Amino acid sequence: MFAYVLRRFAGAVPTLFIIVTIAFFMIRLAPGGPFDLERPLDPLIMENLNRAYNLDKPLLYQYGHYLWNLAQGDLGPSFTRRDFSVVDLFRTGLPVSVLLGGMAISLALIVGTFLGALAALKQNTAVDYAVVGTATFGITIPPFVIAPILSLLFGVWLGWLPAGGWSSGSLRHMILPVATLALPQIAIVARLTRGATIEALRSDHVRTARAYGLPTRIVVGVHALRAAILPVVSYLGPTAAALLTGSVVVETIFGIPGIGRYFVQGALGRDYTLVMGTVVVIAVFVVVFNLIVDILYALLDPRVRYD
Amino acid sequence: MLHNVLKATVFATSLLVVNGVVIAPAMSEVIYNRGNDTDPTTLDHHKTSTIAEANLMRELYEGLVVYNAKAEVVPGVAESWEVSDDGLKYTFKLRENAKWSNGDPVKASDFVFSFQRIQDPAVAAPYANMHYAIANAESVNKGEKKPEEMGLKAIDDRTLEITLAAPTPYFLELLTHQTGLPVHQASVEKFGNDFTKPGNMVTNGAYMLESFTPNDKIVMKKNPHFHDAANVKIDVVNFIPFEDRSACLRRFEAGEVLSCSDIPAEQMDYMREKLGEQVHIAPYLGSYYLPVKVKKEKLADPRVRHAISMAIDRDFLAKEIWRETMLPGYSIVPPGISNYNDPVFLEYKDMDILDREDKAKELLKEAGVEEGELSVELRYNTSENNKNTMTAIADMLKNIGISATLFEMEGTGYFDYMKQDGDFDITRAGWIGDYSDPQNFLFLFESDNLGFNYPRWENAEYDALMEKAETTIDLAERSKLLNQAEAIFLKEVPAIPILYYSSRALVSSKLKGWEDNIQDVHGTRFMSIEG
Amino acid sequence: MTDHSTIAAREVLTEAGPMIAGRSLWQDAWRRLRKNKAAVASAIVLLLLALAGIFGPLVAPHPYDRIYPQYVRTPASLEAYPKAERIIPAFESVVSRARVETGSAEVEGSTVRMPISSSEALDPRIVRYVDRSDLFENARIEELSADGRSGVMVADVHRLRFLFGTDSNGRDLLARILIGIRVSLAIGVLASAMALLFGVSYGAIAGYLGGRVDGVMMRIVDILYSLPFIFFVILLVVFFGRNFILIFIAIGATEWLDMARIVRGQALMLKRQEFVQAAEALGVDNSGILRRHIIPNTLGPVVVFVTLLVPKAILLESLLSFLGLGVQEPLTSLGLLISDGAANIQGATWLLIYPAIALTVILFALNFLGDGLRDALDPKDR
């Protein structure tokens, strides 16, 4: 198992290298540069700036320079936030995004599996329809609609929770953003769990367990859910990578200092290094979570072996 | 990485507990949560260029002269000054009690150092040209002369002499810009680029930097060494960036921020009704106009450009599209500007729109354009209001038989395209004055101003008038020259003025001392919070 | 090969079903699907919405790009506009623009009258001030005096209905929603079709050929998987401007990855089956096996996945609209309308509510149809 993990990590290095290369040249192809603002700069000043950031050098030189720094863990200076290096930005922003995303995933797992299992047990009853209906509703409303509505409802009209802000991560400030992030995930997890549980309940070993007279609670808890968790795990792998690296919608609407916004801000502002940094971080998360999914699969499903 | 993340999570959780125990840190502290447009590119003001950055810098630093609450130029670090008769030499007397936040006195040499630094090519200051009025500044910026050759002299610790290249009647106005603020020489030299970090940064304004969390807030604390500290009533200012103006509105309504630097125009009716007096709309030094590519054959005839201009119902745009957060505009220099006596306007300013349309059709006929023959593309950079404005204009052009298509571009690509003389028909641009002087608007269309002159319009007479105005000391005479220049511009309309900006803000009724002014500058040091 | 899989996909999408005639799997599925009330209802709703999107803009009372300057941000109402109390002030204001002396206006049924006079002869052209207004039509001067200096301005009240209200430019929201449905559905279907075409062929080839080819092909998928979607789209929009074709290509180009993985999994399994091995033994070449045996047999899970892909594509398009990267005006999409509506949530709620309902209904129907198809095609259920 350990050797397998090691091998996978080694395999990820060329993948990352290719991603960095593609992203580096793609963003450079985009028209405009980091210093093209609404108020155009004097050509002379532009020249000074380009020189200060090595942008006057040949592209291949810059690429080599970037790779060399990257190998040492340096993601370069940010062009649009010049008081910070890209590493600085992630150091403050990533924990925020990971915290929010982590809470949203946990919430989605707990509530989603519970609702899904409930619906499966009460298949084709009012409870089932209610869960499926709500879950579908949860998937169909885009977060950029849910977020302002939650903020208005609980922040402005009822005044129960802050309408926005982060406040160094106080719990009260986290509730609405976590709810917005979790809502569609709860819906999907509930649907996946429901489907898998129904299937599991029909399977031979659950039938046998029931025939032995084991209480439904235990049958469902131990046998059915264990099988049902597999599709959830494989769904949550890539989703977790996406959630933990922040959401541009939720961060913009609630004013949260995570890294989700950097990507869009960076790409639109041609902050080359910031975009590259985000690409690298997201790629690392995707690789890691794919690995975690595979390992979890091996642990949960005895048929899968990695040797 | 995982380890770091874990630690951060634990850290965040522990903070949370602390928050739970200590609900209000210290009751006596007056805190002002202030909405700002965006985060700054940097807190090194020599490298800044935006209005959001200027708002921050005016809190942290004090220049020789400053804007008061009404945006009048009043003494700042300089308590008095003299101007030589030829308008070329300014002698500033610095106040004795001007101090940096570490207790150092503010000296004339600090300003010499700062003004030299901004011209240093290595600093690459985007607004270095703001100071080109100072003798030799431009050559220093180009690397042709040494910084010591600039027209700056610290006669003693409290006397600063500035020599100009040409008499510049708006020089004091220029000094209120963020480029006119000083930097603390010792910390710049000690920390290099890191001098803006909290803990390193030494400032001489009413506030000093406490912390800066990107996309979250910038915290400033009252500077105890500030010369007027006794009258500064707000202890802490949190500058919060809002990319989403609706988010600021919600937090304002929830009482979480006391002011917003901009408002969502589309929700104007609601705000007027719900927030009443707290919605501040005031005249502002800004123009919104449509540059026309005059080199293109179909748009080369001024009559065609006038026809297009006449068909645009500016009242509709201002009232219905912008919900009265803009004013109908008929000139490039906005009203209310200093040093400008008899503003000129497009001659059909007061004509009814239907009569204007008739006139427009006549003009088109004269220019040999048949109805339905001309089609133009309206280009704009992404923004809800730009989109709605251009959609409405396209519809208005239909009334005079011109068909228009829309083309939206993403911001950075758009600005690059404009700068590179891109192949557009009609586009949009907006300009907010850096200082209150017509020159700051009219220079946009000088032939050699390739950065701003999107239409690539060339008019020798216009250039000559602008050049002459540059060296004219007599303000009345100068105003006349600039009038003539604008009249030529309005006769040729290489860019069609359509709207004047208003400054827009939400200001809580609890916040006292916020005075609407044409520069839209509101120093926290003049404000207080009630209740 | 490409042709074949498109046809298959299209037929399955329209539920024509028995493409592979005599195959009881498809007939069974079709039978079961018909029994699933939710799925049938969803299919009908989708069909109706698709028809509304295709033909609605042609028959809607207002063109989707027509601006009514006097009706900017008019709330939704079943009643016709203008409202009675608005007629006289509006008439007074338009007549006053003609710069003539005016008397008091009165409304009789659907006409409005107002005596007017002037120191000079009345110019008959002044009726256009009235005609220009969206509120009135057919303006004329009656009872003209002998010297031509006084008369009565008469106009018919032009009644308009805005069932869903109007937007910030004064365009009918109903017409905009109809065109939005057309654009959103088209993006959803085209992006999914593209993902289908590309994903199925890619996955089938990788899975069937296996070995080193499979390794390389799947590694490419892994790499693309780790490239963030928004990055790709922003760049495309930046390069080529915002047009409709580009947006569905961008979405399709990012969504085929999942499809390729699913199909590859199926293909890996299928190629060990006896009928494939038999075909190999008979000397059928690779492309023949792929076309005849592998691809048709992966269609079950693929069809289910497509019904989930369409809503996903529609939602992705709405995210792009939120970021300001949506389709070009005057076209619109449901995502764009909703994103406008979300910005107007305080004050003009109808701008959010109606497009949101339209989107929700579409996505609901697609989801239920997807569930129905999965149940119908799932052999384990038999």
mmCIF file of C-alpha atoms in Angstrom, chain A residues 31-33 36-42 44-46 48-49 79-84 88-89 94-95 98-99 148 151-152 155-156 161-171 174 252-253 255-258 261-262 265 268-270 285, chain B residues 1 5 8-9 12 15-16 19 39-44 47 49 51 121-122 124-129 132 141-142 196-197 212-216 243-244 247 250-251 253-254 256 410 412-413 415-416 419 428 430-432 434 451-452 454:
data_model
loop_
_atom_site.group_PDB
_atom_site.id
_atom_site.type_symbol
_atom_site.label_atom_id
_atom_site.label_comp_id
_atom_site.label_asym_id
_atom_site.label_seq_id
_atom_site.Cartn_x
_atom_site.Cartn_y
_atom_site.Cartn_z
ATOM 1 C CA PRO A 31 -4.248 39.737 -24.907
ATOM 2 C CA GLY A 32 -3.236 42.446 -22.462
ATOM 3 C CA GLY A 33 -0.907 42.251 -19.500
ATOM 4 C CA ASP A 36 -3.241 47.248 -18.689
ATOM 5 C CA LEU A 37 -5.628 49.172 -16.500
ATOM 6 C CA GLU A 38 -8.516 51.485 -17.221
ATOM 7 C CA ARG A 39 -6.069 54.374 -16.918
ATOM 8 C CA PRO A 40 -3.383 53.486 -19.418
ATOM 9 C CA LEU A 41 0.212 53.976 -18.350
ATOM 10 C CA ASP A 42 2.812 56.044 -20.036
ATOM 11 C CA LEU A 44 7.931 54.773 -20.483
ATOM 12 C CA ILE A 45 6.442 53.758 -17.149
ATOM 13 C CA MET A 46 5.141 50.555 -18.689
ATOM 14 C CA ASN A 48 9.970 50.407 -16.281
ATOM 15 C CA LEU A 49 7.333 48.114 -14.818
ATOM 16 C CA PHE A 79 1.433 41.406 -10.015
ATOM 17 C CA THR A 80 -1.857 42.823 -8.837
ATOM 18 C CA ARG A 81 -1.225 42.544 -5.104
ATOM 19 C CA ARG A 82 2.297 43.711 -4.981
ATOM 20 C CA ASP A 83 2.670 43.804 -1.220
ATOM 21 C CA PHE A 84 2.357 40.026 -1.186
ATOM 22 C CA ASP A 88 1.841 34.838 1.163
ATOM 23 C CA LEU A 89 -1.592 35.046 -0.387
ATOM 24 C CA LEU A 94 -5.961 28.667 1.830
ATOM 25 C CA PRO A 95 -6.740 27.902 5.496
ATOM 26 C CA VAL A 98 -10.102 24.727 3.503
ATOM 27 C CA LEU A 99 -11.951 25.463 6.707
ATOM 28 C CA PRO A 148 -27.767 36.792 -1.603
ATOM 29 C CA SER A 151 -27.724 36.992 3.344
ATOM 30 C CA LEU A 152 -30.839 39.130 2.943
ATOM 31 C CA GLY A 155 -28.618 39.089 7.795
ATOM 32 C CA VAL A 156 -30.865 41.978 6.864
ATOM 33 C CA LEU A 161 -26.583 36.370 11.526
ATOM 34 C CA PRO A 162 -24.019 38.669 9.905
ATOM 35 C CA ALA A 163 -24.916 39.576 6.320
ATOM 36 C CA GLY A 164 -21.289 39.100 5.292
ATOM 37 C CA GLY A 165 -17.679 39.361 6.357
ATOM 38 C CA TRP A 166 -15.302 36.866 7.858
ATOM 39 C CA SER A 167 -14.191 38.363 11.164
ATOM 40 C CA SER A 168 -11.191 36.026 11.527
ATOM 41 C CA GLY A 169 -13.447 33.009 11.135
ATOM 42 C CA SER A 170 -16.027 33.441 13.840
ATOM 43 C CA LEU A 171 -18.654 30.715 13.821
ATOM 44 C CA MET A 174 -19.352 30.923 8.790
ATOM 45 C CA THR A 252 -17.452 37.400 -3.474
ATOM 46 C CA ILE A 253 -20.973 37.579 -2.112
ATOM 47 C CA GLY A 255 -16.745 38.850 1.440
ATOM 48 C CA ILE A 256 -14.587 35.947 2.540
ATOM 49 C CA PRO A 257 -10.781 36.116 2.241
ATOM 50 C CA GLY A 258 -10.303 32.649 0.734
ATOM 51 C CA ARG A 261 -11.586 34.611 -5.883
ATOM 52 C CA TYR A 262 -7.879 34.721 -6.722
ATOM 53 C CA GLN A 265 -9.270 38.018 -10.171
ATOM 54 C CA LEU A 268 -9.091 38.766 -15.481
ATOM 55 C CA GLY A 269 -6.282 40.991 -14.190
ATOM 56 C CA ARG A 270 -3.595 38.965 -16.020
ATOM 57 C CA PHE A 285 -5.618 19.078 -4.539
ATOM 58 C CA MET B 1 1.033 21.566 3.351
ATOM 59 C CA VAL B 5 -3.648 23.542 7.050
ATOM 60 C CA ALA B 8 -4.439 26.950 10.647
ATOM 61 C CA THR B 9 -7.692 25.204 11.384
ATOM 62 C CA ALA B 12 -9.007 29.534 13.606
ATOM 63 C CA LEU B 15 -9.691 32.396 17.755
ATOM 64 C CA LEU B 16 -13.303 31.546 17.678
ATOM 65 C CA ASN B 19 -14.199 35.682 20.218
ATOM 66 C CA ASP B 39 -8.183 46.158 -2.344
ATOM 67 C CA PRO B 40 -5.174 48.281 -3.238
ATOM 68 C CA THR B 41 -2.545 46.972 -5.619
ATOM 69 C CA THR B 42 -0.052 48.015 -3.004
ATOM 70 C CA LEU B 43 0.221 50.322 -0.010
ATOM 71 C CA ASP B 44 3.319 51.928 -1.507
ATOM 72 C CA LYS B 47 2.983 52.637 -7.112
ATOM 73 C CA SER B 49 -3.181 54.685 -9.361
ATOM 74 C CA ILE B 51 -9.363 55.919 -6.377
ATOM 75 C CA PRO B 121 12.803 54.535 -13.102
ATOM 76 C CA ALA B 122 13.449 51.529 -10.869
ATOM 77 C CA ALA B 124 8.277 52.361 -11.975
ATOM 78 C CA ALA B 125 5.595 54.605 -10.505
ATOM 79 C CA PRO B 126 2.496 54.558 -12.729
ATOM 80 C CA TYR B 127 1.629 58.135 -11.856
ATOM 81 C CA ALA B 128 5.111 59.634 -12.058
ATOM 82 C CA ASN B 129 3.831 61.970 -14.763
ATOM 83 C CA TYR B 132 6.229 66.269 -14.459
ATOM 84 C CA ASN B 141 11.977 59.541 -14.891
ATOM 85 C CA LYS B 142 13.419 58.801 -18.313
ATOM 86 C CA THR B 196 4.496 48.652 3.556
ATOM 87 C CA LYS B 197 4.112 45.605 5.806
ATOM 88 C CA PHE B 212 -3.873 44.037 5.841
ATOM 89 C CA THR B 213 -5.724 40.827 4.968
ATOM 90 C CA PRO B 214 -6.384 40.592 1.220
ATOM 91 C CA ASN B 215 -10.087 40.366 0.276
ATOM 92 C CA ASP B 216 -10.975 40.873 3.935
ATOM 93 C CA GLU B 243 -16.346 43.947 -5.495
ATOM 94 C CA ASP B 244 -20.036 43.235 -5.232
ATOM 95 C CA ALA B 247 -23.042 42.913 -0.823
ATOM 96 C CA ARG B 250 -26.779 44.326 2.461
ATOM 97 C CA ARG B 251 -24.095 44.805 5.066
ATOM 98 C CA GLU B 253 -28.620 47.606 5.914
ATOM 99 C CA ALA B 254 -27.561 45.073 8.520
ATOM 100 C CA GLU B 256 -22.254 46.063 9.676
ATOM 101 C CA GLU B 410 -13.557 41.527 -20.892
ATOM 102 C CA THR B 412 -8.061 43.837 -19.452
ATOM 103 C CA GLY B 413 -8.332 42.717 -23.049
ATOM 104 C CA PHE B 415 -8.061 48.274 -22.332
ATOM 105 C CA ASP B 416 -5.230 46.633 -24.211
ATOM 106 C CA LYS B 419 -4.453 51.258 -26.259
ATOM 107 C CA ARG B 428 -17.073 53.666 -24.317
ATOM 108 C CA GLY B 430 -14.925 57.091 -18.613
ATOM 109 C CA TRP B 431 -12.566 59.515 -16.974
ATOM 110 C CA ILE B 432 -12.506 60.682 -13.385
ATOM 111 C CA ASP B 434 -7.221 63.469 -10.857
ATOM 112 C CA GLY B 451 -2.827 56.055 -24.170
ATOM 113 C CA PHE B 452 -6.102 57.912 -23.822
ATOM 114 C CA TYR B 454 -8.861 56.151 -28.283
#
